[in-house]
Coordinates of C-alpha atoms in Angstrom, one line a residue:
M976 CA -20.3 40.4 37.7
D977 CA -19.7 37.9 34.7
K978 CA -23.4 37.0 35.0
L979 CA -24.1 40.7 33.7
K980 CA -22.1 40.3 30.6
C981 CA -23.7 40.3 27.0
P982 CA -23.6 36.5 25.6
S983 CA -21.3 36.2 23.2
F984 CA -23.5 36.4 20.1
F985 CA -24.7 39.8 21.2
K986 CA -23.1 43.0 20.7
C987 CA -23.7 45.3 23.7
R988 CA -23.9 49.0 22.6
G989 CA -25.3 50.5 25.6
K990 CA -29.1 49.4 26.0
E991 CA -29.3 48.1 22.3
K992 CA -29.0 44.5 21.7
V993 CA -27.9 42.9 18.0
T994 CA -29.3 39.9 17.3
A995 CA -27.2 37.2 16.2
S996 CA -27.9 37.3 12.5
S997 CA -26.8 41.0 12.7
E998 CA -22.9 40.1 13.2
N999 CA -22.4 36.2 14.2
F1000 CA -24.9 35.3 11.3
H1001 CA -23.6 32.0 10.9
V1002 CA -25.2 31.1 14.1
G1003 CA -28.9 30.4 14.6
E1004 CA -31.3 31.4 17.4
N1005 CA -31.8 27.7 18.2
D1006 CA -28.0 26.6 18.0
E1007 CA -26.8 24.8 21.0
N1008 CA -23.4 26.3 20.6
Q1009 CA -24.0 29.8 20.2
D1010 CA -20.1 30.5 19.8
R1011 CA -19.6 28.4 16.7
G1012 CA -23.1 27.5 15.6
N1013 CA -24.6 23.9 14.7
W1014 CA -25.7 22.4 11.6
S1015 CA -29.6 23.9 11.1
K1016 CA -30.6 20.0 10.4
K1017 CA -29.2 16.7 10.7
S1018 CA -29.8 16.1 7.3
D1019 CA -27.6 19.2 6.4
Y1020 CA -24.9 17.2 8.2
I1021 CA -25.4 13.8 6.5
L1022 CA -25.5 15.2 3.0
S1023 CA -22.6 17.3 3.6
M1024 CA -20.6 14.6 5.0
V1025 CA -22.0 12.3 2.2
G1026 CA -20.9 14.9 -0.7
Y1027 CA -17.1 15.3 0.9
A1028 CA -16.8 11.6 0.9
V1029 CA -18.2 11.1 -2.6
G1030 CA -16.3 12.9 -5.0
L1031 CA -14.6 12.5 -8.3
G1032 CA -12.4 9.6 -6.9
N1033 CA -15.5 7.4 -6.7
V1034 CA -15.9 7.5 -10.4
W1035 CA -12.4 7.2 -11.6
R1036 CA -10.1 6.0 -8.6
F1037 CA -12.4 2.8 -7.7
L1038 CA -12.5 2.1 -11.5
I1039 CA -8.9 2.1 -11.6
S1040 CA -8.4 -0.9 -9.0
S1041 CA -11.8 -2.8 -9.6
S1042 CA -11.3 -4.2 -13.3
V1043 CA -13.0 -7.4 -11.9
L1044 CA -15.4 -6.2 -9.4
S1045 CA -16.7 -9.6 -8.2
A1046 CA -13.4 -10.8 -6.9
F1047 CA -12.3 -6.9 -5.6
L1048 CA -15.3 -6.6 -3.1
I1049 CA -14.1 -9.1 -1.2
P1050 CA -10.8 -7.3 0.1
Y1051 CA -12.4 -3.9 -0.8
A1052 CA -15.5 -4.7 2.1
I1053 CA -12.6 -6.4 4.5
M1054 CA -10.6 -3.1 4.3
L1055 CA -13.6 -1.0 4.9
A1056 CA -14.1 -2.8 8.3
L1057 CA -10.7 -3.1 9.3
A1058 CA -9.6 0.7 7.9
G1059 CA -11.8 2.6 7.1
L1060 CA -14.7 2.3 9.1
P1061 CA -12.5 2.6 12.3
L1062 CA -10.9 5.6 11.5
Y1063 CA -14.2 7.3 10.1
F1064 CA -15.7 7.2 13.6
L1065 CA -12.8 7.7 15.4
E1066 CA -12.4 11.5 13.7
C1067 CA -16.2 12.0 13.6
S1068 CA -16.3 11.3 17.2
L1069 CA -13.1 13.6 18.0
G1070 CA -14.5 16.5 16.2
Q1071 CA -17.8 16.1 17.7
F1072 CA -16.8 16.0 21.5
A1073 CA -14.6 18.8 21.3
S1074 CA -16.4 20.9 18.9
L1075 CA -13.1 21.9 17.5
G1076 CA -11.7 21.6 13.9
P1077 CA -8.6 19.6 13.1
V1078 CA -5.9 21.6 14.5
S1079 CA -7.3 23.0 18.0
V1080 CA -8.8 19.6 18.2
W1081 CA -5.2 18.5 19.6
R1082 CA -5.6 20.1 22.7
I1083 CA -6.2 16.2 23.4
L1084 CA -2.5 16.2 22.9
P1085 CA -0.2 19.0 22.4
L1086 CA 2.7 16.8 21.2
F1087 CA 0.9 15.9 18.1
Q1088 CA -0.6 19.6 17.3
G1089 CA 1.7 19.2 14.1
V1090 CA -0.5 16.4 13.0
G1091 CA -3.5 18.6 12.6
I1092 CA -1.7 21.3 10.9
T1093 CA -0.5 18.5 8.0
M1094 CA -3.7 17.8 7.5
V1095 CA -4.8 21.3 7.3
L1096 CA -1.8 22.2 4.9
I1097 CA -2.4 19.2 2.6
S1098 CA -6.1 19.8 2.2
I1099 CA -4.8 23.2 1.1
F1100 CA -2.3 22.0 -1.7
V1101 CA -5.2 19.4 -2.8
T1102 CA -8.1 22.0 -2.8
I1103 CA -5.8 24.3 -5.3
Y1104 CA -6.0 21.6 -7.9
Y1105 CA -9.2 19.8 -7.3
N1106 CA -10.9 23.5 -8.3
V1107 CA -9.0 23.0 -11.3
I1108 CA -10.4 19.7 -12.1
I1109 CA -14.0 21.6 -11.4
A1110 CA -13.1 24.0 -13.9
Y1111 CA -11.8 21.2 -16.7
S1112 CA -15.8 20.0 -16.1
L1113 CA -16.9 23.4 -16.1
Y1114 CA -15.4 24.1 -19.8
Y1115 CA -16.7 20.6 -21.1
M1116 CA -20.2 21.2 -20.2
F1117 CA -20.2 24.8 -21.8
A1118 CA -18.2 23.0 -24.9
S1119 CA -21.1 20.7 -25.3
F1120 CA -24.0 23.4 -25.6
Q1121 CA -23.7 22.9 -29.2
R1122 CA -25.7 20.9 -31.7
E1123 CA -22.8 18.6 -32.4
L1124 CA -19.9 17.8 -29.7
P1125 CA -16.7 19.2 -31.1
W1126 CA -15.0 16.2 -30.3
K1127 CA -17.2 13.8 -32.3
N1128 CA -15.1 14.4 -35.2
C1129 CA -11.3 15.4 -36.2
S1130 CA -11.6 19.0 -36.7
Y1131 CA -9.1 21.9 -37.7
W1132 CA -7.2 21.3 -34.6
A1133 CA -6.4 17.3 -35.4
D1134 CA -3.2 16.0 -36.7
N1135 CA -3.0 13.1 -39.4
T1136 CA -2.8 10.5 -36.5
C1137 CA -6.4 11.6 -35.6
S1138 CA -8.5 8.5 -36.0
R1139 CA -10.8 6.0 -34.4
S1140 CA -9.5 3.1 -36.6
P1141 CA -5.9 2.0 -36.9
I1142 CA -3.5 4.0 -39.2
V1143 CA -1.5 2.9 -41.6
T1144 CA 2.3 3.6 -41.0
H1145 CA 4.4 1.8 -43.5
C1146 CA 3.8 -0.7 -46.2
N1147 CA 5.5 -2.8 -49.2
V1148 CA 5.4 -1.2 -52.6
S1149 CA 6.6 -2.6 -55.8
I1150 CA 8.5 0.4 -57.2
K1151 CA 10.3 -2.0 -60.5
L1152 CA 9.0 -5.2 -61.7
G1153 CA 10.1 -7.5 -59.0
E1154 CA 11.8 -5.0 -56.4
I1155 CA 9.7 -4.4 -53.5
F1156 CA 10.5 -2.2 -50.9
Q1157 CA 8.8 -0.9 -47.6
V1158 CA 8.1 3.1 -47.2
N1159 CA 6.5 5.0 -44.9
K1160 CA 2.8 6.4 -45.3
S1161 CA 4.2 10.0 -45.7
W1162 CA 6.4 9.0 -48.8
L1163 CA 3.5 6.5 -50.3
D1164 CA 1.2 9.8 -50.4
A1165 CA 4.0 12.1 -51.7
N1166 CA 5.0 9.8 -54.6
N1167 CA 1.6 8.5 -55.3
F1168 CA 1.8 4.7 -55.2
T1169 CA -0.2 2.0 -53.3
C1170 CA 0.0 -0.5 -50.9
I1171 CA 0.8 -4.3 -51.8
N1172 CA -2.3 -6.0 -50.2
G1173 CA -1.7 -7.4 -46.8
S1174 CA 1.6 -5.3 -46.4
E1175 CA 0.5 -2.8 -44.5
V1176 CA 1.7 -1.9 -40.7
Y1177 CA -0.7 -0.6 -38.6
Q1178 CA -0.5 1.7 -35.4
P1179 CA -3.7 2.8 -33.1
G1180 CA -4.6 5.8 -34.1
Q1181 CA -5.4 9.1 -31.6
L1182 CA -9.0 9.3 -30.7
P1183 CA -10.9 12.7 -31.3
S1184 CA -11.6 13.2 -28.2
E1185 CA -8.2 12.4 -26.9
Q1186 CA -6.5 15.3 -29.5
Y1187 CA -9.2 18.0 -28.2
W1188 CA -8.6 17.2 -24.6
N1189 CA -4.7 17.9 -25.5
K1190 CA -4.8 20.5 -28.0
V1191 CA -7.7 22.2 -27.3
A1192 CA -9.0 21.7 -23.8
L1193 CA -5.4 22.2 -22.4
Q1194 CA -3.5 23.3 -25.1
R1195 CA -0.8 20.9 -23.3
S1196 CA 2.9 21.6 -23.7
S1197 CA 5.5 19.2 -24.0
G1198 CA 6.1 18.9 -20.3
L1199 CA 6.7 20.8 -17.2
D1200 CA 9.7 22.9 -18.5
E1201 CA 7.5 24.4 -21.0
P1202 CA 4.6 26.7 -18.9
G1203 CA 3.5 28.4 -21.7
V1204 CA 0.6 31.1 -21.3
I1205 CA -2.5 30.8 -19.1
V1206 CA -5.2 29.0 -20.9
W1207 CA -7.5 32.1 -20.5
Y1208 CA -11.1 29.9 -20.8
L1209 CA -9.5 27.7 -18.4
A1210 CA -8.6 30.4 -15.9
L1211 CA -12.3 31.8 -16.1
C1212 CA -13.4 28.5 -15.6
L1213 CA -11.5 28.1 -12.5
L1214 CA -12.7 32.0 -11.4
L1215 CA -16.4 30.7 -12.1
A1216 CA -15.7 27.6 -9.6
W1217 CA -14.2 29.6 -6.6
L1218 CA -17.2 32.1 -7.5
I1219 CA -19.6 29.0 -7.0
V1220 CA -17.7 27.7 -3.7
G1221 CA -17.2 31.5 -1.9
T1222 CA -20.8 31.8 -2.9
A1223 CA -21.9 28.7 -1.0
L1224 CA -19.6 29.0 2.1
F1225 CA -20.2 32.7 2.7
K1226 CA -22.3 32.2 5.4
G1227 CA -20.5 28.7 6.5
I1228 CA -22.2 25.7 7.2
K1229 CA -25.7 27.9 7.3
S1230 CA -25.4 28.2 3.8
S1231 CA -23.4 25.0 2.4
G1232 CA -26.0 22.9 4.6
K1233 CA -28.6 24.0 2.2
V1234 CA -26.6 24.0 -1.1
V1235 CA -25.5 19.9 -0.7
Y1236 CA -29.6 19.3 -0.6
F1237 CA -28.7 19.6 -4.7
T1238 CA -25.2 19.2 -5.2
A1239 CA -25.1 16.0 -3.1
I1240 CA -28.2 14.1 -4.5
F1241 CA -27.9 15.3 -7.9
P1242 CA -25.2 13.1 -9.1
Y1243 CA -27.2 10.0 -8.1
V1244 CA -30.1 11.1 -10.3
V1245 CA -27.5 11.3 -13.1
L1246 CA -26.3 8.0 -12.6
L1247 CA -29.4 6.5 -12.3
I1248 CA -30.4 8.2 -15.7
L1249 CA -27.3 7.2 -17.4
L1250 CA -27.5 3.7 -16.1
I1251 CA -30.6 3.3 -17.6
R1252 CA -29.7 4.7 -21.0
G1253 CA -26.7 2.7 -21.1
A1254 CA -28.9 -0.7 -20.3
T1255 CA -30.6 -0.1 -23.6
L1256 CA -27.8 0.5 -25.7
D1257 CA -26.0 -2.7 -27.9
G1258 CA -22.9 -4.2 -26.0
S1259 CA -24.0 -2.5 -22.7
S1260 CA -23.8 -6.2 -21.3
K1261 CA -20.6 -6.6 -22.5
G1262 CA -19.2 -3.5 -20.6
I1263 CA -21.3 -4.6 -17.4
S1264 CA -20.0 -8.2 -17.9
Y1265 CA -16.6 -7.0 -17.7
Y1266 CA -17.2 -4.9 -14.8
I1267 CA -18.7 -7.4 -12.4
G1268 CA -16.0 -10.2 -13.9
A1269 CA -18.1 -13.0 -15.3
Q1270 CA -14.6 -14.7 -15.5
S1271 CA -13.6 -13.5 -12.5
N1272 CA -10.2 -15.3 -11.3
F1273 CA -10.5 -15.1 -7.6
T1274 CA -7.3 -16.5 -7.4
K1275 CA -6.2 -13.0 -7.4
L1276 CA -6.7 -13.0 -3.8
R1277 CA -3.7 -14.4 -3.5
E1278 CA -2.0 -11.2 -4.4
A1279 CA -0.8 -8.7 -2.1
E1280 CA -1.2 -6.1 -4.7
V1281 CA -5.1 -6.8 -5.0
W1282 CA -5.4 -6.3 -1.2
K1283 CA -3.1 -3.2 -1.1
D1284 CA -5.5 -1.4 -3.9
A1285 CA -8.4 -2.2 -1.9
A1286 CA -7.1 -0.6 1.3
T1287 CA -5.6 2.6 -0.3
Q1288 CA -9.3 2.9 -2.3
I1289 CA -11.0 3.0 0.9
F1290 CA -8.8 5.1 2.8
Y1291 CA -8.7 7.7 0.2
S1292 CA -12.4 7.6 -0.9
L1293 CA -13.6 8.4 2.7
S1294 CA -11.6 11.3 3.2
V1295 CA -10.1 10.2 6.5
A1296 CA -6.7 12.3 7.7
W1297 CA -7.8 15.1 5.5
G1298 CA -9.0 17.1 8.4
G1299 CA -12.4 17.6 6.6
L1300 CA -14.3 14.7 8.9
V1301 CA -13.2 16.4 12.3
A1302 CA -14.0 20.1 10.8
L1303 CA -17.6 19.0 9.5
S1304 CA -18.5 17.4 12.8
S1305 CA -17.2 19.7 15.0
Y1306 CA -20.6 21.6 14.3
N1307 CA -23.0 18.7 15.7
K1308 CA -24.6 18.8 18.7
F1309 CA -23.1 16.9 21.5
N1310 CA -25.4 14.1 22.0
N1311 CA -25.5 13.4 18.2
N1312 CA -25.3 9.5 17.3
C1313 CA -22.2 10.1 15.3
F1314 CA -21.5 5.9 15.8
S1315 CA -24.7 5.6 13.3
D1316 CA -23.9 8.6 11.3
A1317 CA -20.4 7.1 10.4
I1318 CA -22.0 3.5 9.3
V1319 CA -24.4 5.3 7.2
I1320 CA -22.2 7.4 5.2
C1321 CA -19.2 4.7 5.1
L1322 CA -21.8 2.2 3.3
T1323 CA -23.2 4.9 1.1
N1324 CA -20.0 6.1 -0.1
C1325 CA -18.9 2.3 -0.8
L1326 CA -22.0 1.8 -2.4
T1327 CA -22.2 4.6 -4.6
S1328 CA -18.4 3.6 -6.0
V1329 CA -20.1 0.3 -7.2
F1330 CA -23.2 1.9 -8.5
A1331 CA -21.2 4.4 -10.5
G1332 CA -19.4 1.4 -12.1
F1333 CA -22.5 0.0 -13.6
A1334 CA -23.6 3.6 -15.1
I1335 CA -20.1 4.0 -16.7
F1336 CA -19.1 0.6 -18.4
S1337 CA -22.5 0.2 -19.8
I1338 CA -21.7 3.1 -21.9
L1339 CA -18.0 2.0 -22.5
G1340 CA -19.7 -1.5 -23.2
H1341 CA -21.5 0.2 -26.0
M1342 CA -18.4 2.2 -27.3
A1343 CA -16.6 -1.3 -27.5
H1344 CA -19.0 -2.6 -29.2
I1345 CA -19.6 -0.3 -32.1
S1346 CA -15.8 0.5 -32.4
G1347 CA -15.2 -3.4 -32.9
K1348 CA -12.6 -3.5 -29.7
E1349 CA -12.8 -5.1 -26.3
V1350 CA -13.8 -3.4 -23.5
S1351 CA -10.2 -3.4 -21.8
Q1352 CA -8.8 -1.6 -24.9
V1353 CA -11.5 1.5 -24.2
V1354 CA -11.0 1.5 -20.3
K1355 CA -9.4 4.5 -19.2
S1356 CA -8.6 5.8 -15.7
G1357 CA -8.6 9.3 -13.6
F1358 CA -8.3 12.0 -16.3
D1359 CA -8.4 9.6 -19.2
L1360 CA -11.5 8.1 -18.5
A1361 CA -13.3 11.4 -17.2
F1362 CA -12.5 13.7 -20.4
I1363 CA -11.0 11.1 -22.9
A1364 CA -13.1 7.6 -22.6
Y1365 CA -16.6 8.8 -21.5
P1366 CA -16.9 12.2 -23.6
E1367 CA -15.7 9.7 -26.7
A1368 CA -18.4 7.6 -25.7
L1369 CA -21.0 10.2 -25.1
A1370 CA -20.4 11.7 -28.6
L1371 CA -21.3 8.2 -30.1
L1372 CA -24.5 8.5 -28.7
P1373 CA -27.6 10.1 -30.4
G1374 CA -28.6 13.0 -28.6
G1375 CA -24.7 13.2 -27.9
P1376 CA -24.5 17.1 -26.2
F1377 CA -27.5 16.5 -23.9
W1378 CA -25.8 13.7 -22.2
S1379 CA -22.7 15.3 -22.2
I1380 CA -23.9 18.5 -20.5
L1381 CA -25.6 15.7 -18.2
F1382 CA -22.2 14.0 -17.6
F1383 CA -20.1 17.4 -16.8
F1384 CA -22.9 18.6 -14.3
M1385 CA -22.6 15.9 -12.5
L1386 CA -18.9 15.9 -12.4
L1387 CA -19.1 19.4 -11.4
T1388 CA -21.9 18.6 -8.5
L1389 CA -19.5 15.7 -7.1
G1390 CA -16.7 17.8 -7.1
L1391 CA -18.0 20.8 -5.4
D1392 CA -19.5 18.8 -2.5
S1393 CA -15.7 18.0 -1.9
Q1394 CA -14.2 21.1 -2.3
F1395 CA -17.0 23.0 0.4
A1396 CA -15.8 20.7 2.9
S1397 CA -12.2 21.2 2.1
I1398 CA -12.7 25.3 2.3
E1399 CA -14.9 24.5 5.6
T1400 CA -11.8 22.6 7.0
I1401 CA -9.7 25.7 6.2
T1402 CA -12.3 28.3 7.6
T1403 CA -13.0 26.2 11.0
T1404 CA -9.4 26.4 11.7
I1405 CA -8.9 29.9 11.2
Q1406 CA -12.1 30.4 13.4
D1407 CA -11.0 28.1 16.3
L1408 CA -7.5 30.0 16.3
F1409 CA -9.1 33.7 15.8
P1410 CA -12.6 33.2 16.8
K1411 CA -13.2 37.2 17.5
V1412 CA -12.0 37.9 14.1
M1413 CA -14.0 35.4 12.4
K1414 CA -17.2 36.3 14.2
K1415 CA -16.7 39.9 12.6
M1416 CA -15.2 39.0 9.1
R1417 CA -16.5 35.4 8.2
V1418 CA -17.4 36.8 4.6
P1419 CA -14.5 38.5 3.6
I1420 CA -12.0 35.9 5.4
T1421 CA -14.1 33.3 3.5
L1422 CA -13.9 34.9 -0.1
G1423 CA -10.2 36.0 0.8
C1424 CA -9.2 32.2 1.2
C1425 CA -11.0 31.8 -2.3
L1426 CA -9.3 34.7 -4.0
V1427 CA -5.7 33.3 -2.7
L1428 CA -6.4 29.7 -3.9
F1429 CA -7.5 31.0 -7.2
L1430 CA -4.2 33.1 -7.6
L1431 CA -2.1 29.7 -6.6
G1432 CA -4.0 27.7 -9.0
L1433 CA -3.1 29.6 -12.0
V1434 CA -0.1 27.8 -12.4
C1435 CA -2.5 25.1 -13.2
V1436 CA -4.6 26.4 -15.8
T1437 CA -1.2 27.1 -18.2
Q1438 CA -0.4 25.1 -20.8
A1439 CA 1.8 23.2 -18.6
G1440 CA -1.0 22.9 -16.0
I1441 CA -2.4 19.4 -16.2
Y1442 CA 1.6 18.3 -15.0
W1443 CA 1.4 20.5 -12.2
V1444 CA -2.2 19.0 -11.5
H1445 CA -0.7 15.5 -11.4
L1446 CA 2.4 16.3 -9.8
I1447 CA 0.4 17.7 -6.4
D1448 CA -2.0 14.6 -6.7
H1449 CA 1.0 12.3 -6.5
F1450 CA 2.9 13.5 -4.1
C1451 CA 0.2 15.4 -1.6
A1452 CA -2.4 13.5 -1.8
G1453 CA -0.6 10.2 -0.4
W1454 CA 2.2 9.7 1.9
G1455 CA 1.4 12.9 4.0
I1456 CA -2.1 11.5 5.2
L1457 CA -1.2 8.5 5.5
I1458 CA 1.4 9.4 8.2
A1459 CA -1.1 12.0 9.7
A1460 CA -3.7 8.9 9.9
I1461 CA -1.1 6.2 11.8
L1462 CA 0.0 9.5 14.4
E1463 CA -3.4 10.1 15.1
L1464 CA -4.5 6.5 15.7
M1465 CA -1.1 6.2 17.8
G1466 CA -1.8 9.4 19.8
I1467 CA -5.1 8.8 20.6
M1468 CA -5.4 5.0 21.6
W1469 CA -1.7 4.7 22.8
I1470 CA -0.6 7.9 24.6
Y1471 CA -4.1 9.7 25.2
G1472 CA -5.7 6.5 25.7
G1473 CA -8.1 4.3 23.7
N1474 CA -10.0 3.5 27.1
R1475 CA -10.2 7.2 28.2
F1476 CA -11.2 8.2 24.3
I1477 CA -14.0 5.4 24.6
E1478 CA -15.8 7.1 27.8
D1479 CA -15.4 10.4 25.9
I1480 CA -17.7 8.8 23.2
E1481 CA -20.0 7.3 25.9
M1482 CA -20.6 10.6 27.2
M1483 CA -22.0 11.8 23.7
I1484 CA -23.7 8.5 22.5
G1485 CA -24.5 6.7 25.7
T1486 CA -22.7 3.6 27.8
K1487 CA -22.4 0.6 25.8
R1488 CA -21.7 -3.1 26.5
W1489 CA -17.9 -4.0 26.6
I1490 CA -18.5 -6.3 23.7
F1491 CA -20.0 -3.3 21.8
W1492 CA -16.3 -1.9 22.0
L1493 CA -14.2 -5.2 21.2
W1494 CA -13.7 -4.6 17.7
W1495 CA -13.2 -0.8 17.6
R1496 CA -10.2 -1.5 20.3
A1497 CA -9.1 -4.2 18.3
C1498 CA -8.9 -2.0 15.0
W1499 CA -7.9 1.1 16.7
F1500 CA -5.0 -0.2 18.8
V1501 CA -3.3 -2.9 16.5
I1502 CA -5.1 -3.7 13.2
T1503 CA -5.7 -0.4 11.3
P1504 CA -1.9 1.1 12.4
M1505 CA -0.6 -2.1 11.2
L1506 CA -2.9 -1.9 8.0
L1507 CA -2.0 1.9 7.1
T1508 CA 1.9 1.6 8.1
A1509 CA 2.4 -1.6 5.9
I1510 CA 0.7 0.7 2.5
L1511 CA 2.9 3.5 3.7
I1512 CA 5.5 1.1 3.8
W1513 CA 4.5 -0.4 0.4
S1514 CA 4.2 3.0 -1.3
L1515 CA 7.6 4.4 -0.3
V1516 CA 8.9 0.8 -1.7
Q1517 CA 7.2 1.0 -4.8
F1518 CA 8.1 4.7 -5.6
H1519 CA 8.3 5.6 -9.2
R1520 CA 9.2 9.0 -10.8
P1521 CA 5.8 10.7 -11.5
D1522 CA 5.0 10.9 -15.3
Y1523 CA 2.2 12.1 -17.5
A1524 CA 1.0 10.8 -20.9
K1525 CA 4.3 8.8 -20.9
I1526 CA 6.3 12.2 -20.5
P1527 CA 8.4 12.1 -17.2
Y1528 CA 8.9 15.0 -14.9
P1529 CA 12.2 16.8 -14.9
D1530 CA 14.5 16.3 -12.1
W1531 CA 13.6 19.9 -10.4
G1532 CA 9.9 18.7 -10.6
V1533 CA 10.3 15.5 -8.5
A1534 CA 12.4 17.5 -6.1
L1535 CA 9.4 20.4 -6.0
G1536 CA 7.0 17.4 -5.3
W1537 CA 9.4 16.1 -2.2
C1538 CA 9.5 19.8 -1.2
M1539 CA 5.8 20.3 -0.9
I1540 CA 5.1 16.8 1.0
I1541 CA 8.3 17.6 3.4
F1542 CA 6.3 20.8 4.0
C1543 CA 3.6 19.4 5.0
I1544 CA 4.6 17.0 7.6
I1545 CA 7.8 18.8 8.8
W1546 CA 5.2 20.7 11.1
I1547 CA 4.8 17.5 13.2
P1548 CA 8.2 17.6 14.7
I1549 CA 8.5 21.5 14.6
M1550 CA 5.0 21.8 16.7
A1551 CA 6.3 18.9 19.3
I1552 CA 9.8 21.0 19.7
I1553 CA 7.6 24.1 20.2
K1554 CA 5.2 22.6 22.9
L1555 CA 8.5 21.1 24.4
I1556 CA 10.2 24.3 24.8
Q1557 CA 6.9 25.7 26.2
A1558 CA 6.7 23.1 29.1
E1559 CA 8.6 23.5 32.2
G1560 CA 11.1 20.9 34.1
T1561 CA 13.3 18.4 32.9
I1562 CA 12.9 16.8 29.3
L1563 CA 11.4 13.8 30.6
Q1564 CA 8.9 16.1 32.7
R1565 CA 8.4 18.2 29.5
I1566 CA 7.6 15.0 27.4
V1567 CA 5.1 13.9 30.1
S1568 CA 3.4 17.3 30.4
C1569 CA 2.8 17.4 26.7
C1570 CA 1.6 13.9 26.3
R1571 CA -1.2 14.8 28.5
P1572 CA -4.3 16.7 27.5
A1573 CA -4.5 20.6 27.9
S1574 CA -6.3 22.0 30.6
N1575 CA -9.1 23.2 28.3
W1576 CA -9.5 19.8 26.5
G1577 CA -13.2 18.7 26.8
P1578 CA -16.6 19.5 26.0
Y1579 CA -17.2 23.0 24.4
L1580 CA -20.2 23.8 26.7
E1581 CA -20.3 23.6 30.4
R1582 CA -23.3 21.5 30.3
H1583 CA -22.1 18.6 28.8
R1584 CA -18.9 18.3 30.7
G1585 CA -20.0 16.2 33.5
E1586 CA -18.2 14.9 36.5
R1587 CA -15.2 14.0 34.5
Y1588 CA -14.6 17.7 33.0
K1589 CA -16.0 19.9 35.7
N1590 CA -12.6 21.5 36.4
M1591 CA -11.6 22.3 32.9
V1592 CA -10.7 25.5 31.5
D1593 CA -13.0 27.4 30.1
P1594 CA -12.2 26.8 25.8
K1595 CA -13.3 30.2 25.2
K1596 CA -10.8 32.1 27.2
E1597 CA -7.5 33.4 26.5
T1598 CA -5.5 30.1 28.1
D1599 CA -6.5 27.9 25.5
H1600 CA -3.1 27.7 24.0
E1601 CA -1.8 26.8 27.0
I1602 CA -0.2 23.1 28.3
P1603 CA -1.0 21.8 31.5
T1604 CA 1.6 21.8 34.3
V1605 CA 3.9 18.8 35.3
S1606 CA 1.5 17.3 37.7
G1607 CA -1.3 17.6 35.6
S1608 CA -3.6 19.9 37.5
R1609 CA -6.2 22.1 35.9
K1610 CA -5.6 25.7 36.3
P1611 CA -8.6 27.5 37.8
E1612 CA -10.5 29.7 35.4

């Protein structure tokens, strides 16, 4: 009778057949997997993965670490080979093999299903504030549509510390014959005195772009304790950012896979234009020389801090352990060569970081040249680079508004790619858990996710919003994903079995000689877990209370940050306990049972299962959350 049933991508109403596009429109007629869908083209997947990896962090996180590129590239390349690439290949293979998202894929090891939940929760937290950064980019892009950039000069919003040159704070004056006193600048101006030549005491002024960022764009309050009001224009930009994301994802990978042809490629065009323009400016060679490290001190390679920075940068820039790699790879066809994909994407990501540095530093070198400063004095990192230092440099260029629009539009596209993948991670998780609901209601569920995340992000566009953004970034985008990555490696390699996992990969990409796997075995079993554990311990030992603009966070803010990360990782032990309770037998038997793959673990489609998985339970049936019996036997279909 099963043969007479309607296929899952049709809806039976008497004799009427409805095509896939009318209900399950995220699935194409030629897709291999008619339940979940596949990428329309290989290039859709590659560009989506490149866009996910190449984000805002490639512009500012890399520049934080690589103040001297030539010395930094050595540990950077080594850490790519030892930590980044092995994890990337593992996650791409995992998602593609089972055609499941980051939570359901843990049928491979039910005891560790909480690791997948942790990945998704961290992605949700990061998604909330990441779109706020995109909103900042939108605001600056719109603000650039003027004859003159609003932060080019100190305007009505500036105070008396706004200046591109040092400001006199004190000086000596002669009040009576032979009597010299030191007075402050305010008293000097009020009493109409003049300074004695050479007695001036200077302090650095605040750049117009810095005061514009704090006083106009953010309307920044004095700290987390002073939330202030919602900055309405940032809220509108945030709403627009979410509308763009929702529109691009309403058909899932079928729509986002087309949008990335622009959003993933356009940043390279802009970076090339900025590099060419920067190279023609006076002083650009000064900036590039500083970046590549003409005076490199290779003795820095003896310092553990440099190696820790390189490993951390590789780990975060590739977006491993966020769940997105598993989610996006789950839409691949089963026999896609995920190995070559991982190599190409990882190299593209790392080369993009290096290339972006040349474009950024060529213009910062020009800024240092015309201001008479050293490059090190104008270089910023993070938000200060994107929204203070670089806008300041662009304001000094002829045709500044054009270059500013181009730069912030590039930041917008860089951020959107990563945001698409993060939302797809969330919707993929919902699809795996509730496939029937998602099939009928993909659009309202996707838009509903965007609406909820927009409302949660409103706290980040208050006058204290930047403190919230930095707080979430400081706690959630750190230890949680390190813990998830370490447990992911330990669970799959040490418990499920590294050799068994390699056999799974060979079912997709073909049998390889033992020497091919030698490097991957060494990394997966020993080197990568040890490196990540060392980074985690180092990060915890070096923990410092977060602050922004030298304003420390209150105790309740730090406590809230710890609560956020605990909320993300607490699901690892919770889900382990739940699985143990669901199992049968003694405690030892329950542990053994939960450390075996679930009865429905394996390739999603029957034709790919071969002899190894011929008895697995159909993953589409209601038994998909059951765990195997103590004997490990599979239940019949």
